[in-house]
Coordinates of C-alpha atoms and ligand atoms in Angstrom, one line a residue:
M1 CA -30.9 -43.7 23.8
A2 CA -29.5 -40.7 22.2
N3 CA -28.4 -41.0 18.6
N4 CA -24.8 -39.8 19.8
T5 CA -24.5 -42.9 22.1
I6 CA -24.8 -45.2 19.2
K7 CA -22.6 -43.3 17.1
S8 CA -19.7 -43.2 19.6
R9 CA -20.1 -47.0 20.4
L10 CA -20.1 -47.7 16.8
D11 CA -17.0 -45.5 16.1
A12 CA -15.3 -47.2 18.7
V13 CA -16.2 -50.9 17.2
T14 CA -15.2 -49.5 13.7
D15 CA -11.8 -48.3 15.1
A16 CA -11.0 -51.7 16.9
I17 CA -12.0 -53.6 13.8
R18 CA -9.4 -51.5 11.8
E19 CA -6.9 -51.9 14.4
A20 CA -7.3 -55.7 14.7
A21 CA -7.1 -55.9 10.9
M22 CA -3.9 -54.1 10.9
S23 CA -2.4 -55.9 13.5
C24 CA -2.4 -59.1 11.3
D25 CA -1.8 -57.2 8.0
R26 CA -5.4 -57.8 6.9
D27 CA -7.4 -55.0 4.9
P28 CA -10.1 -53.8 7.2
S29 CA -12.5 -53.8 4.1
E30 CA -12.6 -57.5 4.3
I31 CA -14.4 -57.5 7.6
G32 CA -18.3 -57.0 7.4
L33 CA -20.0 -55.9 10.5
V34 CA -23.4 -57.5 11.5
A35 CA -24.9 -55.5 14.3
I36 CA -26.9 -57.9 16.1
S37 CA -30.4 -56.0 17.0
K38 CA -32.2 -58.9 18.6
K39 CA -34.2 -57.6 21.5
K40 CA -33.7 -54.1 20.3
P41 CA -36.3 -51.8 19.2
P42 CA -36.8 -50.6 15.7
E43 CA -36.0 -46.9 16.6
M44 CA -32.5 -48.3 17.7
I45 CA -32.1 -49.8 14.3
T46 CA -32.9 -46.7 12.5
Q47 CA -30.6 -44.6 14.8
A48 CA -27.7 -47.2 14.0
H49 CA -28.6 -47.0 10.2
E50 CA -28.4 -43.1 10.4
V51 CA -24.9 -43.4 11.4
G52 CA -23.9 -45.9 8.7
V53 CA -24.9 -49.5 9.9
T54 CA -26.2 -51.4 6.7
V55 CA -26.4 -55.1 8.0
F56 CA -28.4 -56.1 11.0
G57 CA -28.7 -59.7 12.6
E58 CA -31.7 -61.0 14.2
N59 CA -32.3 -64.2 16.3
Y60 CA -36.1 -64.7 16.4
I61 CA -38.2 -65.3 13.5
Q62 CA -41.3 -63.4 14.6
E63 CA -39.5 -60.5 15.8
A64 CA -37.3 -60.1 12.6
R65 CA -40.9 -60.4 10.7
D66 CA -42.3 -57.5 12.7
K67 CA -38.9 -55.2 12.4
Y68 CA -38.7 -56.2 8.6
D69 CA -42.3 -54.8 8.1
E70 CA -41.9 -51.8 10.1
L71 CA -38.6 -50.9 8.6
S72 CA -39.0 -51.6 5.2
E73 CA -38.3 -48.4 3.8
L74 CA -34.9 -48.2 5.3
G75 CA -33.4 -50.4 2.7
V76 CA -31.0 -52.3 5.2
F77 CA -29.9 -55.7 4.7
W78 CA -30.9 -58.6 7.4
H79 CA -29.0 -61.6 8.5
F80 CA -30.6 -64.5 10.3
T81 CA -28.3 -65.7 13.3
G82 CA -30.3 -67.7 15.6
K83 CA -31.8 -71.2 15.6
L84 CA -33.9 -71.8 12.6
Q85 CA -37.0 -74.2 12.8
S86 CA -37.6 -75.9 9.5
N87 CA -41.2 -74.8 9.7
K88 CA -40.0 -71.1 9.7
A89 CA -37.9 -71.4 6.9
K90 CA -40.6 -69.9 4.6
Y91 CA -40.5 -66.7 6.4
A92 CA -36.6 -66.6 6.6
V93 CA -36.2 -66.9 2.9
K94 CA -38.4 -63.7 2.4
I95 CA -36.4 -61.5 4.8
F96 CA -32.6 -62.4 5.0
E97 CA -29.8 -62.0 2.7
L98 CA -27.7 -64.4 4.6
I99 CA -28.8 -67.2 7.1
H100 CA -25.8 -68.0 9.5
S101 CA -27.0 -70.8 11.3
V102 CA -27.8 -73.9 8.9
D103 CA -26.9 -77.0 10.8
S104 CA -28.6 -80.0 9.1
I105 CA -29.3 -81.4 5.7
K106 CA -33.1 -81.2 6.8
L107 CA -33.1 -77.6 7.2
A108 CA -31.0 -76.9 4.1
R109 CA -33.2 -78.7 1.8
E110 CA -36.3 -76.8 3.6
I111 CA -34.6 -73.4 2.8
N112 CA -34.0 -74.8 -0.6
K113 CA -37.7 -75.6 -1.2
Q114 CA -38.9 -72.5 0.0
A115 CA -36.3 -70.3 -1.7
K116 CA -37.2 -72.1 -5.1
K117 CA -40.9 -71.0 -4.4
I118 CA -40.0 -67.4 -4.6
D119 CA -37.3 -67.8 -7.1
K120 CA -34.4 -67.0 -5.0
I121 CA -31.0 -68.3 -4.4
Q122 CA -30.7 -68.4 -0.7
D123 CA -27.0 -67.6 0.7
I124 CA -26.3 -69.6 3.9
L125 CA -23.5 -70.5 6.6
I126 CA -23.1 -74.0 8.0
Q127 CA -23.0 -73.6 11.7
I128 CA -20.4 -75.6 13.3
N129 CA -20.6 -76.7 17.1
I130 CA -16.7 -76.4 17.9
S131 CA -16.9 -77.0 21.6
G132 CA -19.0 -80.5 21.0
E133 CA -21.5 -79.3 23.5
D134 CA -24.9 -80.9 23.5
T135 CA -26.4 -77.7 24.4
K136 CA -25.1 -75.6 21.4
S137 CA -26.5 -75.8 17.9
G138 CA -24.3 -76.8 15.1
T139 CA -23.1 -79.8 13.1
T140 CA -19.8 -81.4 14.3
L141 CA -16.5 -80.7 12.9
D142 CA -16.5 -84.4 11.4
E143 CA -19.7 -83.8 9.8
A144 CA -19.3 -80.2 8.3
A145 CA -17.4 -81.2 5.2
S146 CA -20.3 -83.6 4.1
L147 CA -23.2 -81.2 5.0
V148 CA -21.3 -78.4 2.9
E149 CA -21.3 -80.7 0.0
E150 CA -24.6 -81.8 0.4
A151 CA -26.1 -78.6 0.8
S152 CA -23.9 -77.0 -2.1
A153 CA -25.6 -79.4 -4.4
L154 CA -29.0 -77.8 -3.7
T155 CA -30.1 -75.7 -6.6
N156 CA -31.3 -72.9 -4.7
V157 CA -29.0 -72.6 -1.9
R158 CA -25.5 -71.2 -1.8
V159 CA -23.0 -72.0 0.7
K160 CA -21.0 -69.2 1.6
G161 CA -18.8 -70.2 4.4
L162 CA -18.9 -71.4 8.1
M163 CA -20.1 -69.8 11.4
T164 CA -19.4 -70.6 15.0
L165 CA -20.5 -69.5 18.6
P166 CA -17.7 -70.8 20.7
S167 CA -18.4 -71.2 24.6
N168 CA -18.2 -68.1 26.6
F169 CA -14.9 -67.7 27.9
A170 CA -13.9 -65.1 30.6
D171 CA -10.8 -64.4 28.7
P172 CA -11.4 -63.7 24.9
E173 CA -8.0 -65.7 24.2
G174 CA -10.1 -68.7 25.1
S175 CA -11.9 -68.5 21.9
R176 CA -8.6 -68.5 19.7
P177 CA -8.3 -72.1 19.3
S178 CA -11.9 -72.7 18.2
F179 CA -11.8 -69.9 15.7
R180 CA -8.6 -70.9 14.3
A181 CA -9.9 -74.6 14.0
I182 CA -13.0 -73.1 12.0
R183 CA -10.8 -71.3 9.5
E184 CA -8.6 -74.5 9.0
L185 CA -11.8 -76.5 8.4
K186 CA -12.7 -74.0 5.8
D187 CA -9.2 -74.2 4.1
K188 CA -9.5 -78.1 4.2
I189 CA -13.0 -78.0 2.7
N190 CA -12.1 -75.8 0.2
Q191 CA -9.3 -78.2 -1.0
N192 CA -12.2 -80.4 -2.4
L193 CA -14.5 -77.8 -3.9
D194 CA -14.8 -76.2 -7.4
K195 CA -13.4 -72.7 -7.9
D196 CA -16.9 -71.2 -8.1
S197 CA -18.1 -72.9 -5.2
L198 CA -15.1 -72.1 -2.6
L199 CA -16.4 -71.2 0.8
T200 CA -15.2 -67.3 1.2
E201 CA -17.0 -66.3 4.5
L202 CA -16.1 -67.1 8.4
S203 CA -18.8 -65.7 10.8
M204 CA -17.2 -65.4 14.0
G205 CA -16.8 -63.1 16.9
M206 CA -19.0 -61.2 19.0
T207 CA -18.6 -58.3 21.6
G208 CA -16.4 -60.2 23.8
D209 CA -14.0 -61.7 21.2
Y210 CA -14.4 -60.0 17.9
K211 CA -10.6 -58.8 17.8
I212 CA -9.5 -62.4 18.3
A213 CA -11.8 -63.6 15.6
I214 CA -10.5 -61.1 13.0
Q215 CA -6.9 -62.0 13.9
E216 CA -7.8 -65.7 13.1
G217 CA -9.7 -65.0 9.7
A218 CA -13.2 -63.5 10.4
T219 CA -14.8 -62.1 7.5
L220 CA -18.1 -61.3 9.1
V221 CA -18.2 -60.3 12.9
R222 CA -21.5 -60.4 14.7
I223 CA -21.6 -57.5 17.4
G224 CA -24.6 -56.7 19.5
T225 CA -23.8 -55.5 23.1
A226 CA -20.9 -53.3 21.9
I227 CA -23.2 -51.1 19.7
F228 CA -26.6 -51.4 21.3
G229 CA -25.6 -51.6 24.8
P230 CA -26.6 -54.7 27.2
R231 CA -29.8 -56.7 26.7
T232 CA -32.1 -56.5 29.4
Ligands
PLP301 C1 -26.5 -62.5 20.5 C2 -25.7 -63.1 19.6 C3 -24.5 -62.2 19.2 C4 -24.2 -60.9 19.6 O1 -23.7 -60.9 20.9 P1 -22.7 -59.6 21.8 O2 -22.2 -60.4 22.7 O3 -24.1 -58.8 22.3 O4 -22.0 -59.0 20.7 C5 -23.8 -62.8 18.1 N1 -24.1 -63.7 17.6 C6 -25.2 -64.5 17.9 C7 -25.3 -66.1 17.3 C8 -26.0 -64.3 18.9 O5 -26.9 -64.9 19.2

């Protein structure tokens, strides 16, 4: 794909992020873009980097390891947004600046153990299964606070916030109540945390609903299709 295609798509996304932020009196610089590059070739990541993208999200460990090795010179940041198996945590801590998808204390402990081995403090988000569907990853709304508390006590893990992936709605407005519930959950959890361990990040919103997510407080939007085109 031509470089200018990615550039024009990125410009459109950046404009939309700015507009959504302005629509609710937020500073656009509070909203970080995670370009979801899963299933897209390294060349497209390089192209996106050339036009200004610095943070890329991947969903599959083996694919991420390959890209990380191939693109090591690029100096970009990698986020993990897929389902993480505990036995892959050792690879994840080597690659990712932020792991968005921690949904159990077992996984948090394994990340902690592997991060300790390489002398790293690993930033993580707790993934919430807002719809309560069995097919979706994430901890429940009810268990979220205790998972945050337990994970925050680990020495080599830092819990930065919450992440969610609502059901696919035909109308993006359908995601709004879920996004709002996650923001309210963050505020509630923060009431019981020390000042220096407050949750600051809300990872929510994808191509179909990121404008709504921004209006509901997202600090990280995870956008694939709108930047790289449809995945085959
Ligand atoms: C694939 C994926 C995205 C990006 O989805 P698009 O609709 O292509 O923007 C965001 N978040 C997660 C967790 C994903 O798996």
